[in-house]
Coordinates of N, CA and C in Angstrom, one line a residue:
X16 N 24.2 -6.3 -33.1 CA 24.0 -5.5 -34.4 C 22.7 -6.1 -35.1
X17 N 21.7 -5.4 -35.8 CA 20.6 -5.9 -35.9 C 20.7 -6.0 -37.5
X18 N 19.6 -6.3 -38.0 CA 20.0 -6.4 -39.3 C 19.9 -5.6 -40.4
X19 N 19.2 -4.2 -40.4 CA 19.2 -2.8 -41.0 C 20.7 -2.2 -40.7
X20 N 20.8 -2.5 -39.3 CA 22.5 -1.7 -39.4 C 23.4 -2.4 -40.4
X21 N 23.5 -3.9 -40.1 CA 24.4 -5.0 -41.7 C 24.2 -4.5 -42.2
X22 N 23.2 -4.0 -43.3 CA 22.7 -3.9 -44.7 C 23.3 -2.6 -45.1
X23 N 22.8 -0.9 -43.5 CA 23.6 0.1 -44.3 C 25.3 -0.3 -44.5
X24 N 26.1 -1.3 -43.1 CA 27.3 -1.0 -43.5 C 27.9 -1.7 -44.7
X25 N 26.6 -2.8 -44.9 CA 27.6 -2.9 -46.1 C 27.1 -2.1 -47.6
X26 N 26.0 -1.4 -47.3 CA 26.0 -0.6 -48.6 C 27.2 0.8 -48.4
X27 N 27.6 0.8 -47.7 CA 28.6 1.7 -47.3 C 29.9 1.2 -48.1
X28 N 30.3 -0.1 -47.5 CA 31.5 -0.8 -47.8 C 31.3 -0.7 -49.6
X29 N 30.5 -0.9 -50.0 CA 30.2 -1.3 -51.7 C 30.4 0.0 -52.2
X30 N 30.5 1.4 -51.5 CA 30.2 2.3 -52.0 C 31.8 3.2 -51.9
X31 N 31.9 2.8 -51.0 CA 33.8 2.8 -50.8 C 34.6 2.3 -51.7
X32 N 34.4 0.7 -51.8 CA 35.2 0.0 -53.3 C 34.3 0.4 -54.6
X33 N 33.3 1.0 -55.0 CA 33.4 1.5 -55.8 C 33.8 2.7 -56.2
X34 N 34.2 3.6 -55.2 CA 34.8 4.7 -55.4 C 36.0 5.0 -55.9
X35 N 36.8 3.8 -55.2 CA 38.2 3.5 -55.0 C 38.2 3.1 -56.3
X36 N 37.7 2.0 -56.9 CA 37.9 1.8 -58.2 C 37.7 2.7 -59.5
X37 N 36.6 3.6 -59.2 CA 36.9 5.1 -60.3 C 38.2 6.0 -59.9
X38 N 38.5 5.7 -58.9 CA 39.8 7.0 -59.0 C 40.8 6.1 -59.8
X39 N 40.7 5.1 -59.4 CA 42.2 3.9 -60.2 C 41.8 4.0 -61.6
X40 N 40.7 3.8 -62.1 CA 40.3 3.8 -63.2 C 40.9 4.9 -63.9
X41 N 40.4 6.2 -63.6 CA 40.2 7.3 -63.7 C 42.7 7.6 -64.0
X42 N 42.9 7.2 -63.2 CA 44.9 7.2 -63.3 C 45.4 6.6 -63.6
X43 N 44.5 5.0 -64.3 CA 45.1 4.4 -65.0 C 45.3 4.4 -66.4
X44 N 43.8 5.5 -66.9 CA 43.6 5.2 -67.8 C 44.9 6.1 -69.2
X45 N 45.0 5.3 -70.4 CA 46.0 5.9 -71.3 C 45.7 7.5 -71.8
X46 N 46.6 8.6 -71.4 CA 46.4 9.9 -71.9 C 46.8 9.7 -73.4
X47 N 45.9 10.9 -73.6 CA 45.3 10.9 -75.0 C 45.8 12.0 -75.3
X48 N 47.2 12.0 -76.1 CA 47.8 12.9 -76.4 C 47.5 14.2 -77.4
X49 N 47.4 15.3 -76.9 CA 46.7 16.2 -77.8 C 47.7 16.7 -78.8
X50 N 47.2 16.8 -80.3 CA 48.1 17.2 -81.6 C 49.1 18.2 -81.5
X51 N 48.6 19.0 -80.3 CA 49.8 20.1 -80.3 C 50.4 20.1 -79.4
X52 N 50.7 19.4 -79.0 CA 52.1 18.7 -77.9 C 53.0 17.8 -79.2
X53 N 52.5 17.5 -80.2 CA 53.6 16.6 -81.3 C 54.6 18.1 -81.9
X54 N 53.8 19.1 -81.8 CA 54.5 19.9 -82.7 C 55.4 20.6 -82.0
X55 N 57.1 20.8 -82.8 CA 57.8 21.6 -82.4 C 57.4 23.3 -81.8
X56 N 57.6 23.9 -80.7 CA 57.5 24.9 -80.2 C 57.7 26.3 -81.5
X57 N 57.1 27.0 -81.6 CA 57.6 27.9 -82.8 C 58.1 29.0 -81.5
X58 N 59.3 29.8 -82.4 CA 59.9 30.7 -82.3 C 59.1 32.1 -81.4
X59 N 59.1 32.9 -80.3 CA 58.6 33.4 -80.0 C 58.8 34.9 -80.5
X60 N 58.3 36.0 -80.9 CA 58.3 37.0 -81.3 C 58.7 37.9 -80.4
X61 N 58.1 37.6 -78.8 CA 59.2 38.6 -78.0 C 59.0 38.0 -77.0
X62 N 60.4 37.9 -76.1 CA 60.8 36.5 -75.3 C 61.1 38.0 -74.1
X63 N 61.0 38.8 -74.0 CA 61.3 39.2 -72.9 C 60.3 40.6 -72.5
X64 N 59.8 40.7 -71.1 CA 59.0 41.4 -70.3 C 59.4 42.9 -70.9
X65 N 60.5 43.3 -70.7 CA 61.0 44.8 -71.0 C 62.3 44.6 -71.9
X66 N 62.4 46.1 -72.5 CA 63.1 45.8 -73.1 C 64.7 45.7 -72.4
X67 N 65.8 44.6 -72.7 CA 66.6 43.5 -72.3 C 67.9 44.7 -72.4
X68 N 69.2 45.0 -71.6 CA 70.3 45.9 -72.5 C 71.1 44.7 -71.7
X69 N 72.4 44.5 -72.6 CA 73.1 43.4 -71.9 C 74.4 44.6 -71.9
X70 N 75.9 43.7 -71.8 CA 77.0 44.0 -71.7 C 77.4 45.2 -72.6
X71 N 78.6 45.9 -72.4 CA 78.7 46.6 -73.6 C 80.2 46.2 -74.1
X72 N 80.4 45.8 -75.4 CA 81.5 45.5 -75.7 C 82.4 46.4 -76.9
X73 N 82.2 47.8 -76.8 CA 82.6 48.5 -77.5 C 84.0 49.0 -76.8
X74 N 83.7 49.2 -75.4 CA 84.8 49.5 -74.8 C 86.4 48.0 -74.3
X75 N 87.1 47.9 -75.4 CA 87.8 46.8 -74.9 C 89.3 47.0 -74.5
X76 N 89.3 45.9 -73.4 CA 90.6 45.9 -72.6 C 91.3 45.3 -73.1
X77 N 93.1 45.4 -73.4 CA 93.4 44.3 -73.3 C 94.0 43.3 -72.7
X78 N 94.0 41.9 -73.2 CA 94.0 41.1 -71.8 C 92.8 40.8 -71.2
X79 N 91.4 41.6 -71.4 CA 90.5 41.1 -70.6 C 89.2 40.4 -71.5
X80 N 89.0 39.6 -71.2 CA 87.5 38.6 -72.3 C 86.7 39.7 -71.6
X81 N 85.8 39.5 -73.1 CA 84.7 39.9 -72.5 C 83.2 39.0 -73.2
X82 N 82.9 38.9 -71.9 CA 81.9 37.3 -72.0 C 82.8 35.8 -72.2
X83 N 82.5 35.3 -73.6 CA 82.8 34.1 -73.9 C 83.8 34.5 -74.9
X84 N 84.1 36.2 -75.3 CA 84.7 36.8 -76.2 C 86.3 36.8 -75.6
X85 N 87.4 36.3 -76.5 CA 88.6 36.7 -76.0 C 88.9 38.5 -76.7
X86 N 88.5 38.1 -78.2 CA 87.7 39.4 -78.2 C 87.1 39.7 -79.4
X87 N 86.6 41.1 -79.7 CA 86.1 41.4 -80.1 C 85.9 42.7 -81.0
X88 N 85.7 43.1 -81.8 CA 85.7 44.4 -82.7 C 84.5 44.4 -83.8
X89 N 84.2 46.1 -83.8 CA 83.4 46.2 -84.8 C 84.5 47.0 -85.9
X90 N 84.2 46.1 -87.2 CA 85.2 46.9 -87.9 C 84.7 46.8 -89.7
X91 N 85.1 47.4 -90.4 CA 85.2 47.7 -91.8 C 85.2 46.5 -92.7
X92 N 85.8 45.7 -92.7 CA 85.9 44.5 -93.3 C 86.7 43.3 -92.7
X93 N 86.9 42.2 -92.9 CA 88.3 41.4 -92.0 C 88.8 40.5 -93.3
X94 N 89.8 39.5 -93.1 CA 90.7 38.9 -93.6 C 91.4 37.6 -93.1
X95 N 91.2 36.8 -93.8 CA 91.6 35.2 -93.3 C 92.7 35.0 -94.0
X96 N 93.5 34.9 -92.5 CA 94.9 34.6 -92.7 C 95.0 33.0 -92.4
X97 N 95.0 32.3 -93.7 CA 94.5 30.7 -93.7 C 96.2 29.9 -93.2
X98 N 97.5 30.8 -93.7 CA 98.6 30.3 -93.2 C 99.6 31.2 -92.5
X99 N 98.7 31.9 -91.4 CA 99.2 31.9 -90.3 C 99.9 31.7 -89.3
X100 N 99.7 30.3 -89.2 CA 100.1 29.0 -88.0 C 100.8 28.3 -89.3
X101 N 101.8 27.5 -88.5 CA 103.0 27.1 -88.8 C 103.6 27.4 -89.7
X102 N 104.3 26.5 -90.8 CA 104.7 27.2 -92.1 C 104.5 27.9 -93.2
X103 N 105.3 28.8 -93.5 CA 104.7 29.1 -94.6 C 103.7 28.8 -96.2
X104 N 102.6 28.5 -96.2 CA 101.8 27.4 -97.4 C 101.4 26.7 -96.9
X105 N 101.4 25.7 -95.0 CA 100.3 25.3 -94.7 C 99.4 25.7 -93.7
X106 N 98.1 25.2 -94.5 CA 96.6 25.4 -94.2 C 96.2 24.9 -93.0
X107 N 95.5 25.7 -92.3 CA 95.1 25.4 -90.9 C 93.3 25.3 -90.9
X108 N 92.5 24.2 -90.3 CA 90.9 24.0 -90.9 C 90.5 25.4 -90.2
X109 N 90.8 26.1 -89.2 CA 90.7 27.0 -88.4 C 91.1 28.3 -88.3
X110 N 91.0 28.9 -89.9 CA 92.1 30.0 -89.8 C 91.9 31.5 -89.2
X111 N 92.4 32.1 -89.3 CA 92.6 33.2 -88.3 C 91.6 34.5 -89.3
X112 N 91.1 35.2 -88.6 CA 89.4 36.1 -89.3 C 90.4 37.3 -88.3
X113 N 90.9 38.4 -89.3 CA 91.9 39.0 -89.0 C 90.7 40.7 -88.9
X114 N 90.2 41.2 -88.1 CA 89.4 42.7 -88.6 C 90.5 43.6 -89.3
X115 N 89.9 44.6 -90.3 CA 90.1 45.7 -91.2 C 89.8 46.9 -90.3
X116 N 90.5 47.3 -89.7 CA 90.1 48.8 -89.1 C 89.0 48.4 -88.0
X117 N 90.2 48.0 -87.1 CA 89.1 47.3 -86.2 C 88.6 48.8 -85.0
X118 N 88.0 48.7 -84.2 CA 87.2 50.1 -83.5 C 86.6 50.7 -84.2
X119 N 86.3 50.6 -85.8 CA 85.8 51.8 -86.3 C 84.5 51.8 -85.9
X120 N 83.7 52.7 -85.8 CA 82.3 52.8 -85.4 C 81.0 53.6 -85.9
X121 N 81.6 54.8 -86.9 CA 81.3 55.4 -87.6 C 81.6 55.3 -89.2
X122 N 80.3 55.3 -89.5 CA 80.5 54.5 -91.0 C 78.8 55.5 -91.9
X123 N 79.3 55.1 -93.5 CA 78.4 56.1 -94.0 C 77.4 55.9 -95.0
X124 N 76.6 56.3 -95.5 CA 74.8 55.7 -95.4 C 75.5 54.3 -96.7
X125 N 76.0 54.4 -97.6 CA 75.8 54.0 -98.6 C 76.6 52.8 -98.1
X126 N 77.8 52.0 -96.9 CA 78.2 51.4 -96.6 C 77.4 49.8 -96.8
X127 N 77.9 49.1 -97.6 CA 77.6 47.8 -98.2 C 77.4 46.8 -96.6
X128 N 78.2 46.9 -95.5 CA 78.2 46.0 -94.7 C 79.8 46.2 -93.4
X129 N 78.7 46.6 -92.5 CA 79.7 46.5 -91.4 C 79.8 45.0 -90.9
X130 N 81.5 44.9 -90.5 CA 81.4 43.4 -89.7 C 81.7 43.7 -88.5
X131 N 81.5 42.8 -87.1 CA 81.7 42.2 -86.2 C 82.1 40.7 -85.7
X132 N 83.9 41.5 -86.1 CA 84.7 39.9 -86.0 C 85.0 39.7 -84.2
X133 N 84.9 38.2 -83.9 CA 85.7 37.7 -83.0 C 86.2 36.6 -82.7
X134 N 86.8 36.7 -81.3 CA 87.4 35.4 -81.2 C 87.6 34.7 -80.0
X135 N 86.9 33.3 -79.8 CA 86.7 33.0 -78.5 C 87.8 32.2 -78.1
X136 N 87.3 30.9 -76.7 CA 88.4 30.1 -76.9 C 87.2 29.1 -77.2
X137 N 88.4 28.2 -77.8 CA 87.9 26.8 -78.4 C 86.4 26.4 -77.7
X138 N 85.4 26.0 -78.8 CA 84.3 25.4 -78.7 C 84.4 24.1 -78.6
X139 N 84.0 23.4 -77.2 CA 83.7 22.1 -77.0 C 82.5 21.9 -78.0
X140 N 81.5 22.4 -78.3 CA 80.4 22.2 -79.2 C 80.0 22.9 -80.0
X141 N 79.4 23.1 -81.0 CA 79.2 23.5 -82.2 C 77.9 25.0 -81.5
X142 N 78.2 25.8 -81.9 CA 77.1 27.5 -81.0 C 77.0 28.1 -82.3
X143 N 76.1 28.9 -82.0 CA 75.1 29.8 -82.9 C 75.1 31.8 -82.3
X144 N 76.2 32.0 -82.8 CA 76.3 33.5 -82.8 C 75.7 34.5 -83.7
X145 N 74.7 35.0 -82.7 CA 73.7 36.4 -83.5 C 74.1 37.4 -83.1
X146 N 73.7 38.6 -84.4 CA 73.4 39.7 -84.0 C 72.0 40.3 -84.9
X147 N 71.4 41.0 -84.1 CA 70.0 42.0 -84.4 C 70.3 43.6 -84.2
X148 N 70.3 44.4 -85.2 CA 70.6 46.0 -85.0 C 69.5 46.6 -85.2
X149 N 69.2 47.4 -84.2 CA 68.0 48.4 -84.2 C 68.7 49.8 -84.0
X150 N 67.9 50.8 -85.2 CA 67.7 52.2 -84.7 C 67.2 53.0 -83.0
X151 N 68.4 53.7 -82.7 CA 68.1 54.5 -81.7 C 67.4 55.8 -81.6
X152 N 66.6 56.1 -80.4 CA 66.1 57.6 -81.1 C 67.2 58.3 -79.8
X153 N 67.1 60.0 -80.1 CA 67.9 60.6 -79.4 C 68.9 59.8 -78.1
X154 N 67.9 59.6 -76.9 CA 67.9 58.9 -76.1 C 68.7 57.7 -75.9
X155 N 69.2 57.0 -76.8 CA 69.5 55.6 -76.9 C 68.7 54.5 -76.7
X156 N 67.4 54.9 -77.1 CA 66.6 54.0 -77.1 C 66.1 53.7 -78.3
X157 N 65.5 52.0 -78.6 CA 65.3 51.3 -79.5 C 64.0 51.8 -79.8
X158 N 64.2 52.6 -81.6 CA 62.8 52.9 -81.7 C 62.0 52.0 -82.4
X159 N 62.1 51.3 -83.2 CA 61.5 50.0 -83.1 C 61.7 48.1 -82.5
X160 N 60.7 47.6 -82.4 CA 61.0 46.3 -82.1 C 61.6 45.5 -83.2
X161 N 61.5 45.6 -84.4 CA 61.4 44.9 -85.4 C 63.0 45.3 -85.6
X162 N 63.5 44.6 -85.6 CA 65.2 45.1 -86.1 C 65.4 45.4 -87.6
X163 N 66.1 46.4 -87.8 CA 66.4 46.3 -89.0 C 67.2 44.9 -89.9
X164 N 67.7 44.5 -89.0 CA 68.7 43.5 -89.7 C 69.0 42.0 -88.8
X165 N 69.3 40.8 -89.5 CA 69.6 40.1 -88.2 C 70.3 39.5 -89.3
X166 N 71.5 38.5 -88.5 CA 72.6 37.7 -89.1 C 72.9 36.5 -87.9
X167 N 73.2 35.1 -88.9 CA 73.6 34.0 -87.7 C 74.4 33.4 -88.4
X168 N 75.7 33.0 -87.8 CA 76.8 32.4 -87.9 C 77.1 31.2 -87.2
X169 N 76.9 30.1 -87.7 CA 77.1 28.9 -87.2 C 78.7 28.4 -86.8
X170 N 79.2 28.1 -85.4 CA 80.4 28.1 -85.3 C 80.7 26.5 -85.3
X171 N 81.8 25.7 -85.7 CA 81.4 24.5 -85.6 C 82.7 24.5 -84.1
X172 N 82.6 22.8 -83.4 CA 83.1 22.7 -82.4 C 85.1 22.8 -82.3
X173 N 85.3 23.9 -81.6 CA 87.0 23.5 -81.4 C 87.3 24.5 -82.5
X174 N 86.6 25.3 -82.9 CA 87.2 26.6 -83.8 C 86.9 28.1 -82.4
X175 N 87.7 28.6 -83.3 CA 87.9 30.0 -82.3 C 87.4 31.5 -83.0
X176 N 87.6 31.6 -84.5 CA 87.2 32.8 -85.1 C 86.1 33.1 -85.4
X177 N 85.4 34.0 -86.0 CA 84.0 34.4 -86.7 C 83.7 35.7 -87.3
X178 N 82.4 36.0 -87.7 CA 82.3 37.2 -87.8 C 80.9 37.2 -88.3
X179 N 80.1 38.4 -87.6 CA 79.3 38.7 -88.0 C 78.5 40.0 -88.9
X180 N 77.6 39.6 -90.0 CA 77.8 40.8 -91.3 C 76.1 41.4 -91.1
X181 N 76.5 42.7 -91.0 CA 75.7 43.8 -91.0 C 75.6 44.3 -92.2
X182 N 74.3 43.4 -92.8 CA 74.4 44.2 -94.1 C 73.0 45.3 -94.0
X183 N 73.7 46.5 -95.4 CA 73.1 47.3 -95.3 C 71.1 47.0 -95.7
X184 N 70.3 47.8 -95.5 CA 69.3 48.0 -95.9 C 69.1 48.1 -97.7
X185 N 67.8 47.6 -98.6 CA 68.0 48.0 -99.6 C 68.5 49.6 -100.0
X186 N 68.0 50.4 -99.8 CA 68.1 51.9 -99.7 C 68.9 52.6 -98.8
X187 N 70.2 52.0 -98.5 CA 70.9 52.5 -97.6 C 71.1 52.1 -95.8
X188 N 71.9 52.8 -95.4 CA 71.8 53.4 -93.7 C 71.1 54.3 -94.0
X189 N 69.8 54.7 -93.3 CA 69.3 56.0 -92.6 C 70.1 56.0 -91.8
X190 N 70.2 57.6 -91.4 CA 71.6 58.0 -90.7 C 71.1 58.1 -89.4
X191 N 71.6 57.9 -88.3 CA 71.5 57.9 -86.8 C 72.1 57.2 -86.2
X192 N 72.1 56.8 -84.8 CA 72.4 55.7 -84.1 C 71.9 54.2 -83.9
X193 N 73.1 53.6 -83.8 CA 72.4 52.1 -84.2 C 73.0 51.2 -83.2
X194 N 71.7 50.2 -82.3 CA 72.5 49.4 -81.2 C 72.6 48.0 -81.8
X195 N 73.9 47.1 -81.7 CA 74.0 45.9 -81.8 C 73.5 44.6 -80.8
X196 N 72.5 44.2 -80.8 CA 72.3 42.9 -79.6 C 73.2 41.5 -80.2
X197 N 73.9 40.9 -79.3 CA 74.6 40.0 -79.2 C 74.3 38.7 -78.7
X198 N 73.6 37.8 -79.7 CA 73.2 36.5 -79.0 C 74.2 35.0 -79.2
X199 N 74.5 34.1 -78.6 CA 75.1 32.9 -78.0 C 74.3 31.5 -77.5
X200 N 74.1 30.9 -78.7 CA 72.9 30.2 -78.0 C 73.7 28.5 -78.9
X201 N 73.2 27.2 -78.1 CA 73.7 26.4 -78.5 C 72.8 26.0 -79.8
X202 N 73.4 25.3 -80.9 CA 73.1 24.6 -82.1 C 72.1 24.3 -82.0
X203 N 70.5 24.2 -82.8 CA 69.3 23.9 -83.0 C 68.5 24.9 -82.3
X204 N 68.7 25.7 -81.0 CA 68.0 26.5 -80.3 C 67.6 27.6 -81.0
X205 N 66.6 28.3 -80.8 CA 66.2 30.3 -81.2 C 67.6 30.7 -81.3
X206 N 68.0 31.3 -82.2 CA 69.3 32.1 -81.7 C 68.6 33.7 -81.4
X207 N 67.7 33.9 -81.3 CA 67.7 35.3 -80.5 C 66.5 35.1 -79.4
X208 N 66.7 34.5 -78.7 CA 65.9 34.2 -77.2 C 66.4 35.2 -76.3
X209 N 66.0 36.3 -75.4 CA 66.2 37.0 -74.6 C 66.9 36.5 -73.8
X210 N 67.1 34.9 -73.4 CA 68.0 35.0 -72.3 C 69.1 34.5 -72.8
X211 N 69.5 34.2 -74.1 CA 71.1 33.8 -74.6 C 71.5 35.3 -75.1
X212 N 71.0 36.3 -74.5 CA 71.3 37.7 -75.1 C 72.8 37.8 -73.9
X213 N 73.8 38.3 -75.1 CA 75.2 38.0 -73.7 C 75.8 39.9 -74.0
X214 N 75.3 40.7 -74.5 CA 76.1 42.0 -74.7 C 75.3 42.8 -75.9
X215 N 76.4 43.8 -76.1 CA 75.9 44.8 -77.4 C 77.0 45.7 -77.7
X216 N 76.6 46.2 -78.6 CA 77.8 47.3 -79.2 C 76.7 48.3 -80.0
X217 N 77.4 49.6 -80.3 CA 77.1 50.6 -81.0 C 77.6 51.2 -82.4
X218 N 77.0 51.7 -83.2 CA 77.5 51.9 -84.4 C 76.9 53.7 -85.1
X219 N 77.6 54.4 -85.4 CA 76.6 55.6 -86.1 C 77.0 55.4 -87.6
X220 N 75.6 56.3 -88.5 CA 75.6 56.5 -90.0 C 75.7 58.1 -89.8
X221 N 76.7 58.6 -90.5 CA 77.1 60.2 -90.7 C 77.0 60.1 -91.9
X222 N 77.0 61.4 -92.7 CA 77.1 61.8 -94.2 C 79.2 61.7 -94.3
X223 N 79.6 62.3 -93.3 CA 80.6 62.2 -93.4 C 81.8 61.4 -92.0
X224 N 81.5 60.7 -92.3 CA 82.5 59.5 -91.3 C 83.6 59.6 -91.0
X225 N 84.6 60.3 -91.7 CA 86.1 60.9 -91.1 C 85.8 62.0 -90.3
X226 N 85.2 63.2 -90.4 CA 85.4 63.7 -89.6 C 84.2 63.9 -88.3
X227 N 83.2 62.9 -87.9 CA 82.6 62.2 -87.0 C 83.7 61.9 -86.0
X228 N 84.6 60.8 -86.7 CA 85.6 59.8 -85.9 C 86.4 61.1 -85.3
X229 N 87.2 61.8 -86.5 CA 87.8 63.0 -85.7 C 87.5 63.5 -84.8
X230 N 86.6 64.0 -84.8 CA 85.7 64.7 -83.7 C 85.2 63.8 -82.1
X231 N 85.0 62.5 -82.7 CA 85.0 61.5 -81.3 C 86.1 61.2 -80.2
X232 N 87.3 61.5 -81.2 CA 88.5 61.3 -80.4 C 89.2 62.9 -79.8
X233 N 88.6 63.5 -80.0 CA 89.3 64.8 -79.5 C 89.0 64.4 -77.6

């Protein structure tokens, strides 16, 4: 080997360990954390591709859950029956959210607040039960994104009852068809993320609500 060949290989060799030492450099060095990776994720405005229809829980069996629901009803008002369980005069931390005319589904413009009581089985952990109601057009489709209304109920862990309140609009129900989405999401999370969306229910505004219902049941 003569002495030009030495010289390129070792300008070769020098040019290898220096390479090698920028890539190490380069993976060693401390990332430089950017300000908006510190900040909590904000709430997404619409979490899902199309619009989402989940379960329907209007129709109930009994004997049969539906979802995480032993069950469920849309109804008029409810009532806590605080001594229930055991004796007569004692208090249970857990007491029983009893619905008022439970199935009713037809209700009338001026109505202060429909509820949606239920009852699951016992929570190993403390969950966050939503609902969001939107106007339907003919179709049963949602004519806007923006819900009229949304409500969240914090369940704590190892309780069973709830309810959730549909209250009215300043100025009433506008009368039509109204869909309930049903969300289930654990403590601290979005409670209305498209994918803790577990069902839905329906509701109408008539001028006259008794004989609507009459009329439904023929």
């Amino acid at each position: 080997m003569n002495r030009d060949t030495g010289q390129k290989l070792g300008l070769r060799s020098l040019g290898v360990v220096g390479l090698s030492m920028c890539v190490l450099t380069t993976f060693n060095m401390p990332h430089k954390a950017d300000s908006r990776d510190l900040l909590p994720p904000k709430e997404q405005k619409d979490t899902a591709f199309d619009e989402t229809t989940g379960q329907s829980f209007d129709d109930q069996k009994r004997g049969v859950p539906q979802s995480i629901f032993i069950s469920i009803h849309m109804a008029k008002g409810y009532e806590v029956e605080w001594d229930s369980f055991g004796r007569q005069g004692w208090y249970t931390q857990d007491p029983r959210i009893k619905p008022i005319d439970p199935g009713t589904t037809v209700f009338a413009p001026n109505t202060p607040a429909i509820y949606v009581v239920f009852e699951v089985a016992p929570l190993e952990d403390p969950a966050q039960f939503g609902a969001q109601w939107f106007l339907e057009d003919e179709h049963g489709m949602i004519v806007s994104d923006t819900p009229v209304g949304r409500d969240v109920l914090e369940v704590p862990g190892h309780s069973r009852w709830g309810f959730l309140e549909l209250k009215s609009p300043p100025n009433g129900w506008p009368k039509g068809k109204y869909q309930v989405k049903l969300f289930i999401t654990p403590l601290g999370q979005q409670p209305f993320h498209a994918a803790n969306h577990v069902g839905m229910m329906r509701f109408k505004i008539v001028d006259q609500p008794g004989v609507a219902g009459a009329a439904g049941t023929q």
